[in-house]
Amino acid sequence: MARGSTRPTSRDVAQAAGVSQAAVSLVLGDKWRGRVSETTAERVREAARELGYRPNLAARNLRLGRTRTVLLVVPALTTEFFAGVYTGAARVAAERGFGVVLYPSPEGVGPARDPFASAQAALDGVIASSMAADALTAIRGDQLPLVMLDSDPEGSLGAATVNLDITDGTHQIADHLLGLGHRHFLHLAADIPSWTFEVRARALAARLAAVPGTSLRTAHTPMSIEGALAATEAALSAADRDHPTAVVCDDDKLAAGVYKALRRRGLRIPDDVSVTGVDDIALAAALDPELTTVRLDAELFGERGMQALLDVLDGRTPDAGDIPVELVVRASTAPPSTP
Amino acid sequence: MARGSTRPTSRDVAQAAGVSQAAVSLVLGDKWRGRVSETTAERVREAARELGYRPNLAARNLRLGRTRTVLLVVPALTTEFFAGVYTGAARVAAERGFGVVLYPSPEGVGPARDPFASAQAALDGVIASSMAADALTAIRGDQLPLVMLDSDPEGSLGAATVNLDITDGTHQIADHLLGLGHRHFLHLAADIPSWTFEVRARALAARLAAVPGTSLRTAHTPMSIEGALAATEAALSAADRDHPTAVVCDDDKLAAGVYKALRRRGLRIPDDVSVTGVDDIALAAALDPELTTVRLDAELFGERGMQALLDVLDGRTPDAGDIPVELVVRASTAPPSTP
DNA sequence: GCGCTCAAGTGTTACGTATAACGTCGCTCG
DNA sequence: CGAGCGACGTTATACGTAACACTTGAGCGC
């Protein structure tokens, strides 16, 4: 639905505080050293907080003729390298009061579009991954139309959601491994507090609980190869008996760390231990042996998210329905050895 | 240096075309069906082209109260998965005349900053990787202050450059392999037309040419694991004699494809063939065996780039000086076997 | 008591654009 | 012959903000 009441302006704040618009600008711009009394300044700040006032960036930029924003053009989003470049640039920029907007020239999708098209900013709406939960508070501050990716359809009040059918994916993984004869599992779980990972943990536990004689151990890890390596080593050391014969990872990248940990202990994949991932990124097929994983159609996910947001902006209710996922069986899973 | 003459406005265009500002707005906004004659419309377009007119986004957004821009919040830039999400979202958005601005919550750098700080847009300046060359034409259209990352200091007229000392890095790789006794090399080169890759090719060739009895073959490949796999297989099939004992990759990710190709042919690393990369991303240490590579400090690169741009914006001349790189010797390089 | 300064604000304007409302021709048609 | 109408524009205005120039009242020295 459309924005209910229009956004408050500095004039609304002024009226609420009983001062002129100019005074509001001075106070909120921190330029009131000896021009406004402390008491009125506080009154203005209070009114602004009350109304949920946010300055209109377009108007400010127009007035000032300057933006304090910089464009970073990178060849693709895929590389850790340019992620680092962005991080460094964003840090320095933030220190000097600048913002950074990213223009990733889209991969393989024809020639690069006009970079400035992606730099219009000031927002009509928001698409947010539930993994970026820490940023969500700031987003909910505004009343912007919001679409959540992979989030609790009930919990995210009012916001539309677009979800991958990760429950089905987890079930497929579990059934595949159970069918091979595995009974003792290690779940290498991402330590990100996000709905999607909670769902996977519940779905895996539920599916295994339905089969007698199964055991499930869970190890939490940061979302990095090194973290997965350390977490797996710790979990394997702790597992005195009921040694897991299958490691279920929340992400392909984690599997790379698991591979390393298993190699260090002299365990072979899949002969001694089976490993699975989620995502099916290029890395999955590059690992040795190639990784069995659940393929998520990331581009379709993005398209559906955007469709949903545009629907919301047009006053339509976006069509629900989870996006199906697909189990890709490769060489990292096999029946457990029977010693 | 500061912007010489201020940017032309629609009023300037109007004056140049001998019409009113409103007419310019009508013509350029494609809303002149029966309101302006074809001849005057063409005159307006010509004047706009002549002056290099670009509409002021801040003013337009202010006027329209709408942005046709959407924010995409993702947990990090590192993942191929969210790169796909962005690609899909950007495609759909473009079809409907919308732009997408990216807010990657910075990895591990404290809690997420205000997403809207990074969304101010309309630009004061540009930082561009030389790998995103296709986007550069559009950028040069404006007279925006520009900093190039890893670009020819002479060729990019006027623009400031910040470079990694990739020549030194290439020399270190070459010296390391030569020192181990290698003489027959395969250079797996990225097929991106960028200064940085040209420099590497020249530096490698020059260093090897200084040693008698060396051979150098070059294979070009797209910047992907699959591409590197195919290119390596093709190159190995073609290499009847003077079989390369060392493969020098332009990027760590390419090495993953090389590993796969070598395994397929039953060649062992480093016993039969040594492999090197560039970047030192997490993947490098996750490969088996761990990859010898040149470590580039991506964050420092980003920081220096931003420093340079802020210097330019302040009217200072940014300090030159290449950023040093470091050879990281791991397990993928060893003396060649002597049959 | 008069002029001066200083604190504490207010009135007004401009940034560049899009569009609603308003001319002004020349020509046609009744 | 005059009303009307389409073609071709123009004038005027508002979007929300920051900042310059100005006002007002009080305090204060002499």
CSV table of C-alpha atoms in Angstrom, one decimal, chain B residues 89-289:
chain,number,residue,atom,x,y,z
B,89,ALA,CA,17.4,-7.7,-9.1
B,90,ALA,CA,19.2,-5.2,-11.2
B,91,ARG,CA,18.0,-6.8,-14.4
B,92,VAL,CA,14.3,-6.6,-13.4
B,93,ALA,CA,14.7,-3.1,-12.0
B,94,ALA,CA,16.3,-1.9,-15.2
B,95,GLU,CA,13.4,-3.3,-17.3
B,96,ARG,CA,11.0,-1.1,-15.2
B,97,GLY,CA,13.2,1.9,-15.2
B,98,PHE,CA,14.5,1.5,-11.7
B,99,GLY,CA,18.0,1.7,-10.4
B,100,VAL,CA,19.5,-0.4,-7.6
B,101,VAL,CA,21.9,0.8,-4.9
B,102,LEU,CA,23.8,-1.7,-2.9
B,103,TYR,CA,24.3,-1.6,0.8
B,104,PRO,CA,26.7,-4.3,1.8
B,105,SER,CA,26.9,-4.4,5.6
B,106,PRO,CA,30.7,-4.2,6.1
B,107,GLU,CA,32.2,-7.5,7.2
B,108,GLY,CA,33.4,-7.6,10.8
B,109,VAL,CA,33.7,-3.8,11.0
B,110,GLY,CA,31.4,-3.3,13.9
B,111,PRO,CA,27.7,-3.0,13.7
B,112,ALA,CA,26.2,-2.0,10.4
B,113,ARG,CA,26.2,1.7,9.7
B,114,ASP,CA,23.1,3.6,8.7
B,115,PRO,CA,22.1,2.2,5.3
B,116,PHE,CA,20.9,5.6,4.2
B,117,ALA,CA,24.3,7.1,4.6
B,118,SER,CA,25.5,5.1,1.7
B,119,ALA,CA,22.4,6.0,-0.4
B,120,GLN,CA,22.8,9.7,-0.8
B,121,ALA,CA,24.0,9.4,-4.4
B,122,ALA,CA,24.4,11.9,-7.1
B,123,LEU,CA,28.1,12.0,-7.1
B,124,ASP,CA,31.0,14.1,-6.1
B,125,GLY,CA,33.5,11.8,-7.6
B,126,VAL,CA,34.4,8.4,-8.9
B,127,ILE,CA,36.8,5.6,-8.1
B,128,ALA,CA,37.1,3.1,-10.8
B,129,SER,CA,38.8,-0.2,-11.3
B,130,SER,CA,40.6,-0.5,-14.6
B,131,MET,CA,38.9,-3.9,-15.0
B,132,ALA,CA,35.6,-2.2,-15.3
B,133,ALA,CA,36.7,-0.5,-18.5
B,134,ASP,CA,33.4,-0.8,-20.2
B,135,ALA,CA,31.8,1.5,-17.7
B,136,LEU,CA,34.4,4.1,-18.1
B,137,THR,CA,33.1,5.7,-21.2
B,138,ALA,CA,30.0,6.8,-19.4
B,139,ILE,CA,32.0,8.1,-16.6
B,140,ARG,CA,34.3,10.2,-18.8
B,141,GLY,CA,31.2,11.7,-20.2
B,142,ASP,CA,30.9,13.7,-17.0
B,143,GLN,CA,33.6,15.9,-15.8
B,144,LEU,CA,33.6,14.2,-12.4
B,145,PRO,CA,36.8,13.9,-10.3
B,146,LEU,CA,38.1,10.4,-11.0
B,147,VAL,CA,40.6,8.1,-9.4
B,148,MET,CA,41.6,5.0,-11.3
B,149,LEU,CA,42.7,1.8,-9.5
B,150,ASP,CA,45.5,-0.1,-11.2
B,151,SER,CA,45.6,1.8,-14.4
B,152,ASP,CA,48.2,3.3,-16.7
B,153,PRO,CA,49.4,6.4,-14.9
B,154,GLU,CA,50.3,8.0,-18.3
B,155,GLY,CA,47.3,6.8,-20.3
B,156,SER,CA,44.4,7.9,-18.1
B,157,LEU,CA,44.8,11.6,-18.9
B,158,GLY,CA,44.5,13.8,-15.9
B,159,ALA,CA,42.9,11.2,-13.6
B,160,ALA,CA,44.7,10.3,-10.5
B,161,THR,CA,45.8,6.7,-10.2
B,162,VAL,CA,46.5,4.4,-7.3
B,163,ASN,CA,48.4,1.3,-8.2
B,164,LEU,CA,49.6,-1.9,-6.6
B,165,ASP,CA,53.2,-2.8,-7.4
B,166,ILE,CA,52.1,-5.7,-9.5
B,167,THR,CA,55.3,-5.5,-11.6
B,168,ASP,CA,57.3,-6.3,-8.5
B,169,GLY,CA,54.8,-9.1,-7.6
B,170,THR,CA,55.2,-10.7,-11.0
B,171,HIS,CA,59.0,-10.4,-10.7
B,172,GLN,CA,58.8,-12.1,-7.3
B,173,ILE,CA,56.8,-15.0,-8.7
B,174,ALA,CA,59.1,-15.4,-11.7
B,175,ASP,CA,62.2,-15.3,-9.5
B,176,HIS,CA,60.7,-17.8,-7.1
B,177,LEU,CA,59.9,-20.3,-9.8
B,178,LEU,CA,63.2,-19.7,-11.7
B,179,GLY,CA,65.1,-20.2,-8.4
B,180,LEU,CA,63.3,-23.5,-7.9
B,181,GLY,CA,64.7,-24.5,-11.3
B,182,HIS,CA,61.6,-24.1,-13.6
B,183,ARG,CA,62.2,-23.2,-17.2
B,184,HIS,CA,59.0,-24.0,-19.0
B,185,PHE,CA,56.0,-21.8,-18.1
B,186,LEU,CA,52.3,-21.5,-18.9
B,187,HIS,CA,50.8,-18.1,-18.2
B,188,LEU,CA,47.1,-18.3,-17.6
B,189,ALA,CA,46.0,-14.8,-18.4
B,190,ALA,CA,42.7,-13.1,-17.7
B,191,ASP,CA,41.0,-12.1,-21.0
B,192,ILE,CA,40.0,-8.7,-19.5
B,193,PRO,CA,41.4,-5.8,-21.5
B,194,SER,CA,43.0,-4.0,-18.6
B,195,TRP,CA,46.3,-2.3,-18.0
B,196,THR,CA,47.0,-4.4,-14.9
B,197,PHE,CA,47.0,-7.7,-16.9
B,198,GLU,CA,49.1,-6.2,-19.7
B,199,VAL,CA,51.7,-5.2,-17.1
B,200,ARG,CA,51.8,-8.7,-15.7
B,201,ALA,CA,52.2,-10.3,-19.0
B,202,ARG,CA,55.0,-7.9,-19.9
B,203,ALA,CA,56.8,-8.2,-16.6
B,204,LEU,CA,56.7,-12.0,-16.7
B,205,ALA,CA,57.9,-12.2,-20.2
B,206,ALA,CA,60.7,-9.8,-19.6
B,207,ARG,CA,61.9,-11.6,-16.5
B,208,LEU,CA,61.9,-15.0,-18.1
B,209,ALA,CA,63.6,-13.6,-21.3
B,210,ALA,CA,66.6,-12.7,-19.1
B,211,VAL,CA,67.2,-16.4,-18.4
B,212,PRO,CA,68.5,-18.5,-21.3
B,213,GLY,CA,66.6,-21.7,-22.1
B,214,THR,CA,63.2,-20.7,-20.8
B,215,SER,CA,59.9,-21.0,-22.7
B,216,LEU,CA,56.6,-19.2,-22.1
B,217,ARG,CA,53.2,-20.1,-23.4
B,218,THR,CA,50.2,-17.9,-22.8
B,219,ALA,CA,46.6,-19.1,-22.5
B,220,HIS,CA,43.8,-16.5,-22.2
B,221,THR,CA,40.7,-17.4,-20.1
B,222,PRO,CA,37.6,-15.7,-18.7
B,223,MET,CA,37.8,-14.9,-15.0
B,224,SER,CA,36.1,-18.0,-13.8
B,225,ILE,CA,37.0,-21.5,-12.4
B,226,GLU,CA,35.3,-23.2,-15.3
B,227,GLY,CA,37.0,-21.0,-17.9
B,228,ALA,CA,40.4,-21.7,-16.3
B,229,LEU,CA,39.7,-25.4,-16.4
B,230,ALA,CA,38.9,-25.4,-20.1
B,231,ALA,CA,41.8,-23.1,-21.0
B,232,THR,CA,44.3,-25.2,-19.1
B,233,GLU,CA,43.1,-28.4,-20.7
B,234,ALA,CA,43.3,-26.9,-24.1
B,235,ALA,CA,46.8,-25.5,-23.4
B,236,LEU,CA,48.1,-28.8,-22.1
B,237,SER,CA,46.7,-30.7,-25.1
B,238,ALA,CA,48.5,-28.4,-27.4
B,239,ALA,CA,51.8,-28.5,-25.5
B,240,ASP,CA,53.4,-31.5,-27.2
B,241,ARG,CA,56.9,-30.8,-26.0
B,242,ASP,CA,58.5,-28.3,-23.6
B,243,HIS,CA,55.7,-29.3,-21.3
B,244,PRO,CA,55.2,-26.5,-18.8
B,245,THR,CA,56.3,-27.4,-15.3
B,246,ALA,CA,54.9,-24.2,-13.8
B,247,VAL,CA,51.5,-22.5,-14.3
B,248,VAL,CA,51.4,-18.8,-13.4
B,249,CYS,CA,47.8,-17.6,-12.9
B,250,ASP,CA,46.6,-14.0,-13.0
B,251,ASP,CA,44.2,-14.7,-10.1
B,252,ASP,CA,43.8,-17.2,-7.3
B,253,LYS,CA,40.4,-18.2,-8.5
B,254,LEU,CA,41.9,-19.3,-11.8
B,255,ALA,CA,44.2,-21.6,-9.9
B,256,ALA,CA,41.2,-23.6,-8.7
B,257,GLY,CA,40.4,-24.4,-12.3
B,258,VAL,CA,44.0,-25.3,-13.0
B,259,TYR,CA,44.0,-27.7,-10.1
B,260,LYS,CA,41.1,-29.4,-11.5
B,261,ALA,CA,42.5,-29.7,-15.0
B,262,LEU,CA,45.8,-31.0,-13.7
B,263,ARG,CA,44.0,-33.6,-11.6
B,264,ARG,CA,42.1,-34.8,-14.6
B,265,ARG,CA,45.3,-35.4,-16.4
B,266,GLY,CA,46.7,-37.3,-13.4
B,267,LEU,CA,49.3,-34.6,-12.8
B,268,ARG,CA,50.2,-33.9,-9.2
B,269,ILE,CA,50.9,-30.5,-7.6
B,270,PRO,CA,53.6,-29.6,-6.9
B,271,ASP,CA,55.4,-32.8,-7.8
B,272,ASP,CA,54.6,-32.6,-11.5
B,273,VAL,CA,53.5,-29.0,-11.9
B,274,SER,CA,53.9,-25.9,-9.8
B,275,VAL,CA,51.0,-23.4,-9.7
B,276,THR,CA,50.9,-19.8,-8.5
B,277,GLY,CA,48.1,-17.2,-8.1
B,278,VAL,CA,47.6,-13.6,-7.4
B,279,ASP,CA,45.4,-12.0,-4.6
B,280,ASP,CA,45.6,-14.4,-1.6
B,281,ILE,CA,41.9,-14.7,-1.1
B,282,ALA,CA,40.6,-17.3,1.4
B,283,LEU,CA,40.3,-19.8,-1.4
B,284,ALA,CA,44.1,-19.8,-1.8
B,285,ALA,CA,44.7,-21.4,1.6
B,286,ALA,CA,41.7,-23.7,1.2
B,287,LEU,CA,43.0,-25.3,-1.9
B,288,ASP,CA,44.8,-28.6,-1.6
B,289,PRO,CA,47.8,-28.1,-1.8
